[in-house]
Coordinates of C-alpha atoms in Angstrom, one line a residue:
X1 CA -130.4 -40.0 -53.2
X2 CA -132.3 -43.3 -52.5
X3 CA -135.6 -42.7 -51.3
X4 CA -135.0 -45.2 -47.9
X5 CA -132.4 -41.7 -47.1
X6 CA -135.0 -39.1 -48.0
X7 CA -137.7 -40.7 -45.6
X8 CA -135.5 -41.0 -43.0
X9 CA -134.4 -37.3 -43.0
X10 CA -138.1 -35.8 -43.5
X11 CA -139.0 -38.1 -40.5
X12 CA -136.5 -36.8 -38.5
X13 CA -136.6 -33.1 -39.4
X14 CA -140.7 -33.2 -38.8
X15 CA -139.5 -34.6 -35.2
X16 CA -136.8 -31.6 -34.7
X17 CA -139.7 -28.7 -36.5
X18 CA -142.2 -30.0 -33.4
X19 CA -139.6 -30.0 -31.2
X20 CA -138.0 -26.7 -31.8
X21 CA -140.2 -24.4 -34.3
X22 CA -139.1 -23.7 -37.4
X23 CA -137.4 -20.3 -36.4
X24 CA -135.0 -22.3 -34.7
X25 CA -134.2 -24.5 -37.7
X26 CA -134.5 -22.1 -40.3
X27 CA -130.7 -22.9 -41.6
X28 CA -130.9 -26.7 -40.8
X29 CA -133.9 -26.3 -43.2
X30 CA -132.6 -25.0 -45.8
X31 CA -129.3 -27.6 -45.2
X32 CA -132.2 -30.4 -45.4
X33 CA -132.9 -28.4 -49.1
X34 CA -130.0 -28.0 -50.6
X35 CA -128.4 -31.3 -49.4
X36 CA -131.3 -33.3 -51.1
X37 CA -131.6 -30.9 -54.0
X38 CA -134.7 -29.3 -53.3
X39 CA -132.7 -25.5 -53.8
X40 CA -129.6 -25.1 -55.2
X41 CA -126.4 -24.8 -53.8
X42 CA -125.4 -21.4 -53.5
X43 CA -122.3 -19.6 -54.7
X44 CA -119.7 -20.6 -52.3
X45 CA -115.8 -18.8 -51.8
X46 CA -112.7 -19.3 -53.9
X47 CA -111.1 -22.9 -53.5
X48 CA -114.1 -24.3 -51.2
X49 CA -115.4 -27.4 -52.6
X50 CA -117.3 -29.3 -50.1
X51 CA -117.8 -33.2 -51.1
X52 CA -120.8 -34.2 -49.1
X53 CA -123.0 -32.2 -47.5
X54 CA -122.9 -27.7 -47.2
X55 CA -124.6 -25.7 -44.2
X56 CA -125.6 -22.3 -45.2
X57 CA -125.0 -19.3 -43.3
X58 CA -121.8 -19.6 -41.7
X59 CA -118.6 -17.3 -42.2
X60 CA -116.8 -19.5 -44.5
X61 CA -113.1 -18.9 -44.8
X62 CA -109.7 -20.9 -44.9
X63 CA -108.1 -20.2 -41.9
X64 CA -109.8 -19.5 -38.5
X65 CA -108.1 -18.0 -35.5
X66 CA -109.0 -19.5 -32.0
X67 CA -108.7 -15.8 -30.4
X68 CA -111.3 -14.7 -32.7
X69 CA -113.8 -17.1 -31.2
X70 CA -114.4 -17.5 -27.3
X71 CA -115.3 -21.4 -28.2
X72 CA -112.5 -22.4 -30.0
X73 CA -110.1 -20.5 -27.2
X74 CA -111.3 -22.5 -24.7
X75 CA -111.0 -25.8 -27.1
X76 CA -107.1 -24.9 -28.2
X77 CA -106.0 -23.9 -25.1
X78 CA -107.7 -27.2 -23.6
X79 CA -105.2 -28.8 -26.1
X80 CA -102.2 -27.0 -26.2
X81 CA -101.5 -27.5 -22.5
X82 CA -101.4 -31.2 -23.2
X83 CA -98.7 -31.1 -25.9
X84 CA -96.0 -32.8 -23.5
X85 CA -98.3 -35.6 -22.3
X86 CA -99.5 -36.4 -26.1
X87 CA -96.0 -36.0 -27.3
X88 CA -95.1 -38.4 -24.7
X89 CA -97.6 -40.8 -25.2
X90 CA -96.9 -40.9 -28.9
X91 CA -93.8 -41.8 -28.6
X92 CA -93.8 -44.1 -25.8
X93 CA -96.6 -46.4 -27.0
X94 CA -97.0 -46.0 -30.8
X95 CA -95.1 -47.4 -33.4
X96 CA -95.8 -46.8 -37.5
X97 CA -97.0 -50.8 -37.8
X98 CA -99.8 -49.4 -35.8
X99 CA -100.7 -46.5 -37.8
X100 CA -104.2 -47.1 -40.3
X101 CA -102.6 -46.2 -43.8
X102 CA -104.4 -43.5 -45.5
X103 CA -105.2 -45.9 -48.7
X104 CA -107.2 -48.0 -46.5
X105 CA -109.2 -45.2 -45.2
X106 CA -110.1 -43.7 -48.9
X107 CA -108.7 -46.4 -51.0
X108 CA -107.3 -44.8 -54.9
X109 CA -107.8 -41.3 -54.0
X110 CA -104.0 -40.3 -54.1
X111 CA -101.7 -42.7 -56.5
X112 CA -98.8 -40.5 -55.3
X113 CA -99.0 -41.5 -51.8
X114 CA -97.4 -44.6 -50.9
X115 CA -99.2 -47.1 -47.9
X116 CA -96.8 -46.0 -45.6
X117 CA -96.6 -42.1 -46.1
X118 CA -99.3 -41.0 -44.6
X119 CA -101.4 -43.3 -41.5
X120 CA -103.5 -42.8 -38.6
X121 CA -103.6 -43.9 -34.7
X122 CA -107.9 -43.4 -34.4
X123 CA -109.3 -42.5 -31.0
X124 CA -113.1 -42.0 -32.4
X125 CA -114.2 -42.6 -36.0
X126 CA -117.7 -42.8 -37.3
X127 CA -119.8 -45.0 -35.8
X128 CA -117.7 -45.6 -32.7
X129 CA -117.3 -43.3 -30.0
X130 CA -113.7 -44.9 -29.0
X131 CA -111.5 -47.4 -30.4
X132 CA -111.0 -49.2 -27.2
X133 CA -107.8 -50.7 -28.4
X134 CA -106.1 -47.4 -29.1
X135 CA -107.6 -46.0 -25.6
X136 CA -106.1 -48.5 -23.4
X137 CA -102.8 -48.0 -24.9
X138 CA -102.9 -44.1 -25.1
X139 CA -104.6 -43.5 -21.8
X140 CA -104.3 -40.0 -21.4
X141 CA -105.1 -39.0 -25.1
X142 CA -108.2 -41.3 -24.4
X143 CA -109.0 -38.8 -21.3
X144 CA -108.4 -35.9 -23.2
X145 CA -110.9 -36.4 -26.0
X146 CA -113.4 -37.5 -23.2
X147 CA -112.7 -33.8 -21.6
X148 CA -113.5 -31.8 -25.0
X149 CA -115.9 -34.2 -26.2
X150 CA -119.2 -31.0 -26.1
X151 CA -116.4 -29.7 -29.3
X152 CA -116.2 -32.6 -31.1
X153 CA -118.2 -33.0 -34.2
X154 CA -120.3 -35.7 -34.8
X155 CA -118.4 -38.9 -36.6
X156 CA -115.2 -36.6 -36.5
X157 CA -112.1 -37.7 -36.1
X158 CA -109.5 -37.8 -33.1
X159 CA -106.7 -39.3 -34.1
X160 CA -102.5 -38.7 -34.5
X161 CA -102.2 -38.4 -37.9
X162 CA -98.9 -38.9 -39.2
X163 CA -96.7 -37.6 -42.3
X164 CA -93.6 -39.5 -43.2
X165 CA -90.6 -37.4 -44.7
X166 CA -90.7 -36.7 -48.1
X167 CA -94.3 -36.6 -48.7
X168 CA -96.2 -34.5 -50.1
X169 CA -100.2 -34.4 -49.6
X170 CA -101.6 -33.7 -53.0
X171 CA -104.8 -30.9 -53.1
X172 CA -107.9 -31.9 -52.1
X173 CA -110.9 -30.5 -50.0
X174 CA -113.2 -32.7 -47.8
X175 CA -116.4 -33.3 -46.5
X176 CA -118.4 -30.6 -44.7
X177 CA -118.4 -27.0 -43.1
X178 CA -120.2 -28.2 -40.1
X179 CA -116.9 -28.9 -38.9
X180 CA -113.6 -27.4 -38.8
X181 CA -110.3 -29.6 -38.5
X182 CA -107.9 -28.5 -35.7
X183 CA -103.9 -29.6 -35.8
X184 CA -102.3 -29.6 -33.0
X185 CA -98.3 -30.1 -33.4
X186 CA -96.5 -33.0 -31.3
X187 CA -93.4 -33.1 -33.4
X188 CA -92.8 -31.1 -36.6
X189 CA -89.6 -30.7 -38.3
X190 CA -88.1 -27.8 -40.4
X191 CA -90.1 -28.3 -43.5
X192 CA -93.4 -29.3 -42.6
X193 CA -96.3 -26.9 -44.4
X194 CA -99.7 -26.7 -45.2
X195 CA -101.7 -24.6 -47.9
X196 CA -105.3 -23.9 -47.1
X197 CA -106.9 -21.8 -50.1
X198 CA -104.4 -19.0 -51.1
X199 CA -102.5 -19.2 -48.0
X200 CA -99.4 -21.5 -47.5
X201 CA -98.2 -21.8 -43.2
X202 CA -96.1 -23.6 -41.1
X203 CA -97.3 -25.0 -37.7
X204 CA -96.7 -22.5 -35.0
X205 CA -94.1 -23.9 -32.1
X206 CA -97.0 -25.8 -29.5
X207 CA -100.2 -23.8 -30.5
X208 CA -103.1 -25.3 -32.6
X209 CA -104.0 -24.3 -35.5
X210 CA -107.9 -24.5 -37.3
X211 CA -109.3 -24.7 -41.1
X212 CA -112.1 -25.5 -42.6
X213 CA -111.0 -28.4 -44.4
X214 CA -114.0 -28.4 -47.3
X215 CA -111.4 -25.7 -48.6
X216 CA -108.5 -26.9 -51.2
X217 CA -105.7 -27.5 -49.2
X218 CA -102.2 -29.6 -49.2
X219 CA -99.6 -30.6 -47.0
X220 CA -95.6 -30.7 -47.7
X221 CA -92.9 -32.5 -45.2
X222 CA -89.9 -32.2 -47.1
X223 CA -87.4 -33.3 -44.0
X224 CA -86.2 -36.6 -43.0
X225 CA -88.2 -37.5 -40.6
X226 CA -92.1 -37.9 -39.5
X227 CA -94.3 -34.9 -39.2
X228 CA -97.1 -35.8 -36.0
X229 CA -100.1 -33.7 -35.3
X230 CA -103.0 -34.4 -33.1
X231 CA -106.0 -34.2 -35.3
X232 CA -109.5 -33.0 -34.3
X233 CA -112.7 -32.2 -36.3
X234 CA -114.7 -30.1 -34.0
X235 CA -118.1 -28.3 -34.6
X236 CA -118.1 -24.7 -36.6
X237 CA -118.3 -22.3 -33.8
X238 CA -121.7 -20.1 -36.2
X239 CA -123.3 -23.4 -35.0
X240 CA -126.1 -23.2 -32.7
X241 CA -127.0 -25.6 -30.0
X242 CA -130.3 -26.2 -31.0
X243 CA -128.5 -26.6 -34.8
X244 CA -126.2 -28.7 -33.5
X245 CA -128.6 -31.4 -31.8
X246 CA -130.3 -31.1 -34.9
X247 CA -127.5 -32.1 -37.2
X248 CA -126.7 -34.7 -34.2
X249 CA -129.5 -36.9 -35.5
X250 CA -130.0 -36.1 -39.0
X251 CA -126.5 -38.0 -38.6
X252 CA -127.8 -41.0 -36.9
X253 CA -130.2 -41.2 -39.7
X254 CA -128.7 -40.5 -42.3
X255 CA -125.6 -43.0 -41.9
X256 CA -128.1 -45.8 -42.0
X257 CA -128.1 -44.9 -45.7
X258 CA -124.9 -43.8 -46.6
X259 CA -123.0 -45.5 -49.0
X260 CA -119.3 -45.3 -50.4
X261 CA -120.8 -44.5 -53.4
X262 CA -122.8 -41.5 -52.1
X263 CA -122.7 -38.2 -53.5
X264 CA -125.1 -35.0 -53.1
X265 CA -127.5 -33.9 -56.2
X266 CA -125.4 -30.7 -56.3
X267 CA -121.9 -32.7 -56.7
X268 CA -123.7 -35.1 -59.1
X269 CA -124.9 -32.1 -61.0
X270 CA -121.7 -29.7 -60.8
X271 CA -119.9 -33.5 -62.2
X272 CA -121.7 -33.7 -65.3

């Protein structure tokens, strides 16, 4: 880790420590520690492999279910009473031209997938809040991700993310547990699966479904047509408020840093 990244976190933790106490941050602490290998990572669940950065403390499993948390009830059923006016809106006003292929969002990480298998209509990606374009042509998506923005996680994604027939989504796990990813279904045919950890589902007929994506997981369509889901990283419900502002601008530092290239001491270490 370059040393330009270390400052920059330390300064803004001693901020957050005055700000707060250090009971308050005790597990953004110890995030700051293991993230910068200062402590170790510690063991972590079958099949959960996190690529960037791990938060301790936090009931790490596979699959979540909304009803289990009052926060991410009041998120899915946010969504899932807007499945006609996104299905709607997809298919009125977006066409696969538009779509971001997935190779150009992490170039050479699946030689399987072809450019135009797998792509991606943004609303929000790192480092800005809204793609205009996208907004003005998908109005009401636009207002919904303004309405559940307190969820979203920062530099998450809101996007439709679309699967073309015949494609399969090799395994892989992603960034971090701060966030879990949320699907919500706007047209899936007879065939469309997805396999996080040990367990293999299919999406549920208008209801979201939520994983923690740092988990191994693939997707399947295996019918003739595209598979669309709204896609939503949204903050880990075990997260406090006082965390979350925390993380919040540990963020905004750190992505000052943060090169394609980077990788935690623990991956580095666990790699060689």
């Amino acid at each position: 880790m370059k040393q330009e990244m270390r400052n920059a976190i330390h300064d803004t933790l001693d901020a957050l420590v005055s700000q707060y106490g250090m009971a308050e941050l005790e597990r953004v602490i110890e995030f700051v520690d293991i993230n910068t290998g200062r402590v170790p990572l510690p063991a972590l669940p079958k099949h959960q492999r996190p690529l960037l950065f791990y938060f301790p403390g936090l009931d790490g499993k596979p699959w979540y279910e909304a009803s289990d948390y009052p926060e991410l009830e009041a998120f899915t059923s946010t969504l899932e009473a807007s499945v006609d006016v996104l299905r709607e809106e997809f298919l009125a006003q977006v066409t696969t031209p538009m779509l971001l292929p997935y190779e150009e969002q992490v170039a050479g990480r699946f030689e399987s997938i072809r450019r135009n298998d797998w792509g991606s209509l943004y609303f929000r990606r790192k480092g800005e809040p809204e793609v205009e374009e996208n907004c003005r042509r998908c109005p009401r998506t636009a207002a919904l991700m303004r309405e559940v923005q307190d969820f979203l996680s920062p530099s998450g994604a809101f996007i439709f993310s679309v699967i073309q027939g015949g494609t399969r989504i090799p395994p892989h796990s992603d960034t971090t547990n701060l966030k879990l990813t949320c699907q919500l279904p706007l047209i899936v045919p007879h065939g469309s699966r997805l396999r996080v950890g040990d367990e293999t589902r299919e999406w549920p007929d208008r209801r979201a479904i939520i994983f923690d994506d740092t988990f191994e997981h693939e997707s399947w369509n295996d019918s003739d047509e595209p598979r669309v889901c709204l896609l939503v990283d949204i903050w880990h419900p075990g997260i406090t408020r006082i965390e979350r502002d925390a993380l919040e601008r540990l963020d905004a530092a750190i992505s000052q840093h943060l090169g394609l290239d980077f990788r935690p001491p623990w991956a580095e270490a666990a790699a060689a």
